[in-house]
Short mmCIF file of N, CA and C in Angstrom, two decimals:
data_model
loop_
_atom_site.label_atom_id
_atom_site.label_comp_id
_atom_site.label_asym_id
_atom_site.label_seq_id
_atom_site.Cartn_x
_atom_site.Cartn_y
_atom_site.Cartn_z
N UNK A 1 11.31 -16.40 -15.27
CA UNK A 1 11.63 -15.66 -16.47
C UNK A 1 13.12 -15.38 -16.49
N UNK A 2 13.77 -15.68 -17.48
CA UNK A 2 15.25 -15.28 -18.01
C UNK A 2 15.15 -14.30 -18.66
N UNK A 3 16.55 -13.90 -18.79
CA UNK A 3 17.50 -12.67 -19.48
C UNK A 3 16.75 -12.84 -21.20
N UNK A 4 17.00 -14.18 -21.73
CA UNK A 4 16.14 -14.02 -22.92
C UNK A 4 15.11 -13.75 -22.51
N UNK A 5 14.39 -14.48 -22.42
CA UNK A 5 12.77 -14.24 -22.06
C UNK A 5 12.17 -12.12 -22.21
N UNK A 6 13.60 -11.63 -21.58
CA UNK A 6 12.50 -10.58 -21.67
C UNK A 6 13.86 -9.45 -22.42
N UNK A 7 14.35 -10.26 -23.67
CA UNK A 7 14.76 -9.57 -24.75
C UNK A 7 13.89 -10.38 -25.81
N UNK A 8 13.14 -11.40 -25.25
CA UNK A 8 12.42 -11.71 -26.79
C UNK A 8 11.22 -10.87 -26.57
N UNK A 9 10.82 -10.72 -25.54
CA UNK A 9 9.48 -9.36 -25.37
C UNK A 9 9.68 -8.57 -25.58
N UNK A 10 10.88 -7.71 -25.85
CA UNK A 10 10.99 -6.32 -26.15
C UNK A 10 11.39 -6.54 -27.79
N UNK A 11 11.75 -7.61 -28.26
CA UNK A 11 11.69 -7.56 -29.89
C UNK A 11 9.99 -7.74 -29.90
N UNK A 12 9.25 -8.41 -29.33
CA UNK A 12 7.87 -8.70 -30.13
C UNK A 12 7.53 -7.02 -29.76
N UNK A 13 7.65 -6.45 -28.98
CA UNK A 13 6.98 -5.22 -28.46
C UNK A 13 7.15 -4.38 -29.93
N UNK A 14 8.97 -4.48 -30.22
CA UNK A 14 9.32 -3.54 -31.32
C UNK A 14 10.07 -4.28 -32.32
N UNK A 15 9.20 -4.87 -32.95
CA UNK A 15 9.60 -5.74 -34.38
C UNK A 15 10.42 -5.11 -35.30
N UNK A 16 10.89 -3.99 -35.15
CA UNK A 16 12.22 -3.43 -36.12
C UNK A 16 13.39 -3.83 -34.85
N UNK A 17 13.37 -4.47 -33.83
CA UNK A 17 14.29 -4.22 -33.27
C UNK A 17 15.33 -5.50 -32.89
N UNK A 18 16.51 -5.44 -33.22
CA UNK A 18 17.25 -6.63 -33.63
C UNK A 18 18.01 -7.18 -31.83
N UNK A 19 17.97 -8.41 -31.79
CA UNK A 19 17.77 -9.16 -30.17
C UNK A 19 19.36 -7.94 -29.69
N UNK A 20 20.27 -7.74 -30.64
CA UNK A 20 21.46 -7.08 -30.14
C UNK A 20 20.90 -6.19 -29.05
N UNK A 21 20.09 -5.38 -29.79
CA UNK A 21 19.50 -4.09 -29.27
C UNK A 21 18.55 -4.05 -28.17
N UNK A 22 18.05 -4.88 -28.43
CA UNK A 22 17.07 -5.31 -27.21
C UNK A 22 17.81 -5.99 -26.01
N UNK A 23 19.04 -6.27 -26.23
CA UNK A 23 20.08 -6.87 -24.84
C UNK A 23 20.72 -5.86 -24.56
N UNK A 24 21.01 -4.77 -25.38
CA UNK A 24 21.89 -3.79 -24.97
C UNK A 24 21.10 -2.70 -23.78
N UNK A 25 19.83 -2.67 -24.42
CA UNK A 25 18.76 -1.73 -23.60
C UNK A 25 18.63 -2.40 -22.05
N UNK A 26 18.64 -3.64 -22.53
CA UNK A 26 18.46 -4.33 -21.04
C UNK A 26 19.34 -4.38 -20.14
N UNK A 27 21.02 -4.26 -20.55
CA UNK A 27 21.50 -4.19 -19.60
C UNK A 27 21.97 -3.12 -19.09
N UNK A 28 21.67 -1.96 -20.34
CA UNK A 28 22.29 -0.70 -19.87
C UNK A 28 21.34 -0.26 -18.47
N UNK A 29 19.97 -0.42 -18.56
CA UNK A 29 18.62 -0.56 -17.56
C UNK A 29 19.51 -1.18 -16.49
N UNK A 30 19.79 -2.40 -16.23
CA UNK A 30 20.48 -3.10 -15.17
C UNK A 30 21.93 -2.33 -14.74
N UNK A 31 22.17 -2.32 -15.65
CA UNK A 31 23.55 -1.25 -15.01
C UNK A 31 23.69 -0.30 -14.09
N UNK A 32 22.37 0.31 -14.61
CA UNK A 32 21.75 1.71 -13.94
C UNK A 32 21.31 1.53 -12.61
N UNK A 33 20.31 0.56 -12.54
CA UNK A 33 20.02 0.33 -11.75
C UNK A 33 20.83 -0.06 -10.39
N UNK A 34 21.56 -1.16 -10.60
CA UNK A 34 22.88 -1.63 -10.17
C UNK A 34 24.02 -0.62 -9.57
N UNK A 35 24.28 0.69 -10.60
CA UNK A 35 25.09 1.91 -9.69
C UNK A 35 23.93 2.58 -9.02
N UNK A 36 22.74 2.84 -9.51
CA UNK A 36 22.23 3.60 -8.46
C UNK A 36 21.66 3.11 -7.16
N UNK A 37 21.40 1.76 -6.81
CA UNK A 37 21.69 1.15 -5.05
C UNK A 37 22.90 0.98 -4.62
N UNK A 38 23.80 1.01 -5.31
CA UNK A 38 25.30 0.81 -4.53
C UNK A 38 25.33 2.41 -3.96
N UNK A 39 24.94 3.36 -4.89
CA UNK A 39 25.63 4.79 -4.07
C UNK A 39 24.28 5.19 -3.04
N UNK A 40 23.39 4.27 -3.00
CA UNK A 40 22.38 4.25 -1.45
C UNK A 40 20.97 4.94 -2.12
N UNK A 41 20.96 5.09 -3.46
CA UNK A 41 19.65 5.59 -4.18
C UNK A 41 18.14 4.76 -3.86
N UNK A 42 17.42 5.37 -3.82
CA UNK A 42 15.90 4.52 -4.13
C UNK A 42 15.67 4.04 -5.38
N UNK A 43 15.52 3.31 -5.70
CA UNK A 43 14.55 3.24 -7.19
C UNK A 43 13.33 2.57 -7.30
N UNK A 44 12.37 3.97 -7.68
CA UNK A 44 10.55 3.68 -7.62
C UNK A 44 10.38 3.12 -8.97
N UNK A 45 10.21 1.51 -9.60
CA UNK A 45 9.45 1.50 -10.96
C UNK A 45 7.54 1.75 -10.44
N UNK A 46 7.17 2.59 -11.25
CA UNK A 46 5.47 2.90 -10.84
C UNK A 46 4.84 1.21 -11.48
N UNK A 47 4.13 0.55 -10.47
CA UNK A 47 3.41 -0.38 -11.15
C UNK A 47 3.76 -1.78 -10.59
N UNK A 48 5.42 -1.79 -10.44
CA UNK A 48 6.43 -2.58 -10.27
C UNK A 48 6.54 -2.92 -8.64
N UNK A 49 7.11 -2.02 -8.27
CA UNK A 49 8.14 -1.60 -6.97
C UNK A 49 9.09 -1.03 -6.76
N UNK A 50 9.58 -0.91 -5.71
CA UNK A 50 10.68 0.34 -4.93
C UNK A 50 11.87 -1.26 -4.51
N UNK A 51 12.92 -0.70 -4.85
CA UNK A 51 14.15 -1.14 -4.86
C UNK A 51 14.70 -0.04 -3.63
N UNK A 52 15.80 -0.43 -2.08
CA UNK A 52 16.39 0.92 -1.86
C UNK A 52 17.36 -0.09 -1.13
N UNK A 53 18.49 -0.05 -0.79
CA UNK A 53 19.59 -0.31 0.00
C UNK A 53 19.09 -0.33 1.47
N UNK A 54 19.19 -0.95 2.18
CA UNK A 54 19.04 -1.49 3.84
C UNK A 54 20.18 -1.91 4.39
N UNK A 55 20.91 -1.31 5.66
CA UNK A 55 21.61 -1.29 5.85
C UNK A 55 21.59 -2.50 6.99
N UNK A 56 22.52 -3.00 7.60
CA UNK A 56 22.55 -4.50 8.52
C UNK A 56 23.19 -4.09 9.61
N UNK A 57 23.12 -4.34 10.99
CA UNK A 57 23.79 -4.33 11.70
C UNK A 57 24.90 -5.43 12.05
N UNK A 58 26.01 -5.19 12.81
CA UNK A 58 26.72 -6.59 13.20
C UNK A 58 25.85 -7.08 14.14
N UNK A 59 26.07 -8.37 13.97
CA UNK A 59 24.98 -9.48 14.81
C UNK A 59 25.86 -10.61 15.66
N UNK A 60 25.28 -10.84 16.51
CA UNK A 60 25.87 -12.52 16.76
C UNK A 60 24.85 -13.47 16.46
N UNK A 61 25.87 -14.60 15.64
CA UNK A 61 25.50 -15.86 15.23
C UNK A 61 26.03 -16.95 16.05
N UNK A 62 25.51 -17.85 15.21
CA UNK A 62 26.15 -19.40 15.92
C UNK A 62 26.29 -20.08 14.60
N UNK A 63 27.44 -21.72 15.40
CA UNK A 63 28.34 -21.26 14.06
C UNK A 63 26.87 -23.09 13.93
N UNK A 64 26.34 -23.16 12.87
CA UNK A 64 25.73 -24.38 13.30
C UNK A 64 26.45 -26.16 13.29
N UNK A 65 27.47 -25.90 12.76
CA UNK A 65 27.91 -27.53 13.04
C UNK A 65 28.67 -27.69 15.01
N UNK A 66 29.16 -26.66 15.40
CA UNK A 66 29.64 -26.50 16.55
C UNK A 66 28.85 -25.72 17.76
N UNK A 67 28.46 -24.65 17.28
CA UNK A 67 27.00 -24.08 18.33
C UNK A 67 27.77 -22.65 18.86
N UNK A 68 29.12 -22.33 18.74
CA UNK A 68 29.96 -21.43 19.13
C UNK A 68 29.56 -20.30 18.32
N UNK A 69 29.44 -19.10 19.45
CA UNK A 69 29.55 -18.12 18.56
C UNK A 69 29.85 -17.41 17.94
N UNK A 70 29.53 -16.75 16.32
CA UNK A 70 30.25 -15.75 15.70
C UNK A 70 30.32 -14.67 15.20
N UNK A 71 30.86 -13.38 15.48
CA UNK A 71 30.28 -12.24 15.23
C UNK A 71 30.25 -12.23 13.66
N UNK A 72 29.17 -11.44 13.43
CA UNK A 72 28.21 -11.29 11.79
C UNK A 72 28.61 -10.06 11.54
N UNK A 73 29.72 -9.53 10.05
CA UNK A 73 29.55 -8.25 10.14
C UNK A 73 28.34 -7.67 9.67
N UNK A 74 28.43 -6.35 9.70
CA UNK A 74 27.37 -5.05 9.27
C UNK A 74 27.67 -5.69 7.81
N UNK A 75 26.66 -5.44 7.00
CA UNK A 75 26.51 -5.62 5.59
C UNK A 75 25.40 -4.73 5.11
N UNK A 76 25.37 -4.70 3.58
CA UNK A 76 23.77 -3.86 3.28
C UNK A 76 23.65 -5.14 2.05
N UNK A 77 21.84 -4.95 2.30
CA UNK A 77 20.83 -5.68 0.93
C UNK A 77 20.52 -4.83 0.36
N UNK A 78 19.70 -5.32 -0.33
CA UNK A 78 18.30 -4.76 -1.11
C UNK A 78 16.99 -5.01 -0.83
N UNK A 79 16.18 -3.71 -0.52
CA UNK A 79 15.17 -4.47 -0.32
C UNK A 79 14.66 -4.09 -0.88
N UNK A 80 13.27 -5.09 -1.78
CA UNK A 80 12.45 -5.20 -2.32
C UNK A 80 10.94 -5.02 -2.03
N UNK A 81 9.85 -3.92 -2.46
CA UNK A 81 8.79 -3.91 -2.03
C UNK A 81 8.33 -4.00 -3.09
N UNK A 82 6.92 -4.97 -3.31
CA UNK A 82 5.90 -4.95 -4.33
C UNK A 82 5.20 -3.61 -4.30
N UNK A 83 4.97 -2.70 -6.06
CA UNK A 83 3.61 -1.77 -5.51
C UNK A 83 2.27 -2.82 -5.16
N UNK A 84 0.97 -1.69 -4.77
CA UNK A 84 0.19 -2.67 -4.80
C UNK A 84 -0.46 -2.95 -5.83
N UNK A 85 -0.29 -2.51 -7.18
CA UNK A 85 -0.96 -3.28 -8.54
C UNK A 85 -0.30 -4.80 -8.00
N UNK A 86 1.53 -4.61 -8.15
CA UNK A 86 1.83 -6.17 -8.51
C UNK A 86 1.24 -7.17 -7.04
N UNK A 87 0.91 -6.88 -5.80
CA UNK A 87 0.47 -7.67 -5.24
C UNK A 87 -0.93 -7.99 -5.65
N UNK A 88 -2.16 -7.19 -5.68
CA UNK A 88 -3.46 -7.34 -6.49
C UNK A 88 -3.31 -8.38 -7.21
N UNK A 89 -2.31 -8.07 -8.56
CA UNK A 89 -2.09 -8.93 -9.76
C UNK A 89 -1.74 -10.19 -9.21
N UNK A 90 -1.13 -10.52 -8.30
CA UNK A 90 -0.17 -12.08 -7.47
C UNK A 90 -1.80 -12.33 -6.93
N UNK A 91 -2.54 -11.80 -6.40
CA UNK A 91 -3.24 -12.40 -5.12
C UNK A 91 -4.51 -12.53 -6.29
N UNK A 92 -4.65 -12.47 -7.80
CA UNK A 92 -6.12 -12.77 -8.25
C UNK A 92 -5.90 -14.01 -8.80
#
């Protein structure tokens, strides 16, 4: 699913609502979302999943064309958990 894809669902949802508006909602949503894991927030959608920042330690790697090793800095992800509706829903 694309960026259209789910501004043309939110016009069929609300048929007064012009694709502008329906991209604007979407990214202001992403925006939000977007500052609130950078400053280390959770975010629970109910139904969806939990979004929260995970932090990395430095690691040693290897480098793979040479085999030498290289230190990995500390970094942070995202991690992603399904609730369990959306796994139910995946696994029927």
């Amino acid at each position: 699913m694309k960026r259209s894809d789910i501004v043309r669902t939110i016009q069929v949802q609300f048929k007064h609502m012009r694709a502008n508006d329906a991209a604007a909602i979407l990214d202001t949503v992403a925006d939000h979302m977007i500052e609130s894991v950078s400053k280390g927030d959770r975010i629970e959608i109910r139904g969806f999943g939990t979004f929260q920042p995970r932090a990395r330690a430095t690691k040693i790697g290897y480098n793979p064309c040479t085999g030498q090793p290289m230190e990995l800095p500390a970094n942070t992800t995202i991690l992603f958990k399904p609730s369990r509706e959306l796994t139910k829903e995946m696994n029927e």
